[in-house]
């Protein structure tokens, strides 16, 4: 049976608690981040709003082409280019599903140099956020830049210190080799 240790740290930036769940099975530990990766129907801090239908369609494509094929990478930091730089990859997105106007994601922290930095930050009690990266056209509607249906999601989540989507802070979860959701 796996041994589970739950540590709760109060977040200094939000009213939420950050949980670090350590589960060890046969001496193997795996760290995941989990939480809201994408938010629709709400203006973000960048002045953009993603319609739910636009995100749902793009998440479906992203899940089929990337998540299901273990190709859904994210980086530590948020580069300007939509191209994934393998030398900056920190995590692999393993799950992305719709929950109302929010798309909840889960990503495995990899043993890459950037993944090790992210892991160290989380183990040190840092509250991290995620930010999607993509490209598409915008149309201004009542002072809000609405992302149009040509939107292409390059990654559902880069790990960032200050996300633009409301509430896009994630929890760190340490699990044994077999993922328990």
mmCIF file of C-alpha atoms in Angstrom:
data_model
loop_
_atom_site.group_PDB
_atom_site.id
_atom_site.type_symbol
_atom_site.label_atom_id
_atom_site.label_comp_id
_atom_site.label_asym_id
_atom_site.label_seq_id
_atom_site.Cartn_x
_atom_site.Cartn_y
_atom_site.Cartn_z
ATOM 1 C CA UNK A 1 0.000 0.000 0.000
ATOM 2 C CA UNK A 2 1.234 3.520 -0.750
ATOM 3 C CA UNK A 3 2.111 5.864 2.095
ATOM 4 C CA UNK A 4 0.518 9.311 1.777
ATOM 5 C CA UNK A 5 1.624 12.478 3.562
ATOM 6 C CA UNK A 6 -0.430 15.653 3.091
ATOM 7 C CA UNK A 7 1.084 19.039 3.894
ATOM 8 C CA UNK A 8 -1.023 22.191 3.685
ATOM 9 C CA UNK A 9 0.624 25.572 3.233
ATOM 10 C CA UNK A 10 -1.398 28.803 3.334
ATOM 11 C CA UNK A 11 -0.940 30.782 0.143
ATOM 12 C CA UNK A 12 0.314 34.331 0.561
ATOM 13 C CA UNK A 13 -1.197 35.455 -2.762
ATOM 14 C CA UNK A 14 -4.689 33.912 -2.698
ATOM 15 C CA UNK A 15 -7.272 32.753 -0.192
ATOM 16 C CA UNK A 16 -6.684 29.147 -1.225
ATOM 17 C CA UNK A 17 -4.440 26.581 0.364
ATOM 18 C CA UNK A 18 -1.645 24.886 -1.499
ATOM 19 C CA UNK A 19 -1.511 21.144 -0.932
ATOM 20 C CA UNK A 20 1.558 19.034 -1.447
ATOM 21 C CA UNK A 21 0.520 15.392 -1.393
ATOM 22 C CA UNK A 22 3.374 12.912 -1.164
ATOM 23 C CA UNK A 23 2.550 9.348 -2.073
ATOM 24 C CA UNK A 24 5.322 6.816 -2.281
ATOM 25 C CA UNK A 25 4.904 3.359 -3.754
ATOM 26 C CA UNK A 26 7.856 1.010 -4.069
ATOM 27 C CA UNK A 27 10.183 3.980 -3.482
ATOM 28 C CA UNK A 28 8.948 5.830 -6.588
ATOM 29 C CA UNK A 29 7.581 9.377 -6.312
ATOM 30 C CA UNK A 30 6.000 11.472 -9.048
ATOM 31 C CA UNK A 31 5.079 15.161 -8.806
ATOM 32 C CA UNK A 32 2.065 16.595 -10.613
ATOM 33 C CA UNK A 33 0.474 20.019 -10.846
ATOM 34 C CA UNK A 34 -3.284 20.115 -11.001
ATOM 35 C CA UNK A 35 -5.861 22.861 -11.221
ATOM 36 C CA UNK A 36 -7.553 25.289 -13.588
ATOM 37 C CA UNK A 37 -5.481 25.533 -16.787
ATOM 38 C CA UNK A 38 -7.927 27.490 -18.980
ATOM 39 C CA UNK A 39 -10.842 29.802 -18.137
ATOM 40 C CA UNK A 40 -13.621 30.777 -20.548
ATOM 41 C CA UNK A 41 -16.288 33.500 -20.541
ATOM 42 C CA UNK A 42 -14.232 35.744 -18.227
ATOM 43 C CA UNK A 43 -12.025 38.691 -19.163
ATOM 44 C CA UNK A 44 -8.448 37.906 -18.126
ATOM 45 C CA UNK A 45 -5.756 40.348 -17.015
ATOM 46 C CA UNK A 46 -4.530 40.626 -20.607
ATOM 47 C CA UNK A 47 -7.934 42.032 -21.605
ATOM 48 C CA UNK A 48 -8.860 38.899 -23.554
ATOM 49 C CA UNK A 49 -11.843 36.612 -23.221
ATOM 50 C CA UNK A 50 -12.100 33.076 -24.570
ATOM 51 C CA UNK A 51 -15.605 31.908 -25.483
ATOM 52 C CA UNK A 52 -16.439 28.505 -24.018
ATOM 53 C CA UNK A 53 -17.257 27.007 -27.423
ATOM 54 C CA UNK A 54 -13.927 28.177 -28.873
ATOM 55 C CA UNK A 55 -11.952 26.668 -25.994
ATOM 56 C CA UNK A 56 -13.990 23.449 -25.918
ATOM 57 C CA UNK A 57 -13.348 22.830 -29.621
ATOM 58 C CA UNK A 58 -9.648 23.579 -29.305
ATOM 59 C CA UNK A 59 -9.223 21.507 -26.139
ATOM 60 C CA UNK A 60 -10.858 18.565 -27.938
ATOM 61 C CA UNK A 61 -8.317 18.880 -30.784
ATOM 62 C CA UNK A 62 -5.425 19.376 -28.339
ATOM 63 C CA UNK A 63 -6.437 16.299 -26.335
ATOM 64 C CA UNK A 64 -6.648 14.161 -29.484
ATOM 65 C CA UNK A 65 -3.421 15.393 -31.106
ATOM 66 C CA UNK A 66 -1.214 16.015 -28.076
ATOM 67 C CA UNK A 67 -2.425 14.786 -24.664
ATOM 68 C CA UNK A 68 -3.465 11.312 -25.870
ATOM 69 C CA UNK A 69 -0.102 10.892 -27.643
ATOM 70 C CA UNK A 70 2.102 12.105 -24.737
ATOM 71 C CA UNK A 71 3.163 15.181 -26.739
ATOM 72 C CA UNK A 72 1.469 17.904 -24.646
ATOM 73 C CA UNK A 73 4.495 19.700 -23.244
ATOM 74 C CA UNK A 74 4.676 22.905 -21.249
ATOM 75 C CA UNK A 75 7.586 25.126 -20.313
ATOM 76 C CA UNK A 76 8.795 26.882 -17.196
ATOM 77 C CA UNK A 77 8.193 30.534 -18.012
ATOM 78 C CA UNK A 78 6.112 31.885 -20.869
ATOM 79 C CA UNK A 79 8.012 32.510 -24.101
ATOM 80 C CA UNK A 80 6.644 34.726 -26.879
ATOM 81 C CA UNK A 81 6.796 32.046 -29.581
ATOM 82 C CA UNK A 82 4.095 29.370 -29.971
ATOM 83 C CA UNK A 83 6.836 26.806 -30.633
ATOM 84 C CA UNK A 84 7.658 24.378 -27.818
ATOM 85 C CA UNK A 85 11.369 24.549 -26.973
ATOM 86 C CA UNK A 86 12.385 21.101 -25.752
ATOM 87 C CA UNK A 87 15.297 22.550 -23.758
ATOM 88 C CA UNK A 88 12.767 24.566 -21.689
ATOM 89 C CA UNK A 89 10.168 21.815 -21.136
ATOM 90 C CA UNK A 90 9.259 21.269 -17.484
ATOM 91 C CA UNK A 91 6.129 19.148 -17.618
ATOM 92 C CA UNK A 92 3.886 16.850 -19.644
ATOM 93 C CA UNK A 93 0.143 17.518 -19.596
ATOM 94 C CA UNK A 94 -1.611 14.224 -18.870
ATOM 95 C CA UNK A 95 -5.235 15.304 -18.530
ATOM 96 C CA UNK A 96 -7.374 18.262 -19.591
ATOM 97 C CA UNK A 97 -11.133 18.265 -19.082
ATOM 98 C CA UNK A 98 -14.004 20.728 -19.061
ATOM 99 C CA UNK A 99 -15.672 21.674 -15.789
ATOM 100 C CA UNK A 100 -18.200 24.423 -16.471
ATOM 101 C CA UNK A 101 -16.332 27.469 -17.781
ATOM 102 C CA UNK A 102 -13.013 26.142 -16.492
ATOM 103 C CA UNK A 103 -10.773 23.473 -18.010
ATOM 104 C CA UNK A 104 -9.033 21.491 -15.287
ATOM 105 C CA UNK A 105 -5.639 20.082 -16.140
ATOM 106 C CA UNK A 106 -3.093 17.768 -14.666
ATOM 107 C CA UNK A 107 0.583 17.699 -15.646
ATOM 108 C CA UNK A 108 3.489 15.506 -14.636
ATOM 109 C CA UNK A 109 6.624 17.393 -13.621
ATOM 110 C CA UNK A 110 9.513 15.928 -15.616
ATOM 111 C CA UNK A 111 13.097 15.304 -14.519
ATOM 112 C CA UNK A 112 14.384 17.952 -16.940
ATOM 113 C CA UNK A 113 16.451 20.941 -15.763
ATOM 114 C CA UNK A 114 13.344 23.194 -15.887
ATOM 115 C CA UNK A 115 11.200 20.501 -14.249
ATOM 116 C CA UNK A 116 13.693 20.279 -11.390
ATOM 117 C CA UNK A 117 13.440 24.051 -10.872
ATOM 118 C CA UNK A 118 9.614 23.875 -10.809
ATOM 119 C CA UNK A 119 9.771 20.962 -8.354
ATOM 120 C CA UNK A 120 12.154 22.870 -6.090
ATOM 121 C CA UNK A 121 9.860 25.913 -6.089
ATOM 122 C CA UNK A 122 6.832 23.816 -5.158
ATOM 123 C CA UNK A 123 8.674 21.900 -2.471
ATOM 124 C CA UNK A 124 9.764 25.269 -1.081
ATOM 125 C CA UNK A 125 6.107 26.289 -0.719
ATOM 126 C CA UNK A 126 5.817 28.544 -3.792
ATOM 127 C CA UNK A 127 2.403 29.140 -5.311
ATOM 128 C CA UNK A 128 2.682 28.645 -9.044
ATOM 129 C CA UNK A 129 0.278 29.458 -11.824
ATOM 130 C CA UNK A 130 -0.249 28.303 -15.362
ATOM 131 C CA UNK A 131 -0.831 30.196 -18.567
ATOM 132 C CA UNK A 132 -1.918 28.853 -21.929
ATOM 133 C CA UNK A 133 -0.044 29.732 -25.109
ATOM 134 C CA UNK A 134 -1.625 29.931 -28.521
ATOM 135 C CA UNK A 135 -2.408 32.095 -31.496
ATOM 136 C CA UNK A 136 -5.488 33.399 -33.227
ATOM 137 C CA UNK A 137 -7.369 36.523 -34.120
ATOM 138 C CA UNK A 138 -9.152 38.905 -31.757
ATOM 139 C CA UNK A 139 -12.327 40.929 -32.168
ATOM 140 C CA UNK A 140 -13.078 43.808 -29.836
ATOM 141 C CA UNK A 141 -16.538 43.585 -28.300
ATOM 142 C CA UNK A 142 -17.529 46.193 -25.698
ATOM 143 C CA UNK A 143 -13.895 46.882 -24.791
ATOM 144 C CA UNK A 144 -12.947 43.196 -24.496
ATOM 145 C CA UNK A 145 -10.728 41.381 -26.991
ATOM 146 C CA UNK A 146 -12.672 38.204 -27.746
ATOM 147 C CA UNK A 147 -10.549 35.332 -29.055
ATOM 148 C CA UNK A 148 -11.999 34.060 -32.338
ATOM 149 C CA UNK A 149 -12.645 30.528 -33.603
ATOM 150 C CA UNK A 150 -9.316 30.370 -35.475
ATOM 151 C CA UNK A 151 -7.549 30.062 -32.100
ATOM 152 C CA UNK A 152 -4.816 27.403 -32.025
ATOM 153 C CA UNK A 153 -3.644 26.126 -28.645
ATOM 154 C CA UNK A 154 0.130 25.531 -28.647
ATOM 155 C CA UNK A 155 0.180 24.449 -24.996
ATOM 156 C CA UNK A 156 -2.558 24.367 -22.383
ATOM 157 C CA UNK A 157 -0.147 25.322 -19.631
ATOM 158 C CA UNK A 158 3.224 26.932 -19.139
ATOM 159 C CA UNK A 159 4.236 27.255 -15.488
ATOM 160 C CA UNK A 160 4.358 30.937 -14.525
ATOM 161 C CA UNK A 161 4.605 33.059 -11.399
ATOM 162 C CA UNK A 162 1.716 35.374 -12.332
ATOM 163 C CA UNK A 163 -1.051 33.905 -14.552
ATOM 164 C CA UNK A 164 -3.425 36.123 -16.513
ATOM 165 C CA UNK A 165 -6.446 33.802 -16.185
ATOM 166 C CA UNK A 166 -8.493 34.320 -13.031
ATOM 167 C CA UNK A 167 -7.734 31.617 -10.460
ATOM 168 C CA UNK A 168 -5.183 29.780 -12.632
ATOM 169 C CA UNK A 169 -3.084 28.714 -9.669
ATOM 170 C CA UNK A 170 -2.272 25.045 -9.337
ATOM 171 C CA UNK A 171 -1.631 22.581 -6.550
ATOM 172 C CA UNK A 172 1.425 20.410 -6.310
ATOM 173 C CA UNK A 173 0.674 16.721 -5.865
ATOM 174 C CA UNK A 174 3.302 14.083 -5.189
ATOM 175 C CA UNK A 175 2.076 10.606 -6.052
ATOM 176 C CA UNK A 176 3.404 7.106 -6.424
ATOM 177 C CA UNK A 177 4.073 5.603 -9.820
ATOM 178 C CA UNK A 178 0.400 4.793 -10.322
ATOM 179 C CA UNK A 179 -1.640 7.977 -10.544
ATOM 180 C CA UNK A 180 -4.577 8.148 -8.134
ATOM 181 C CA UNK A 181 -7.081 10.792 -9.255
#
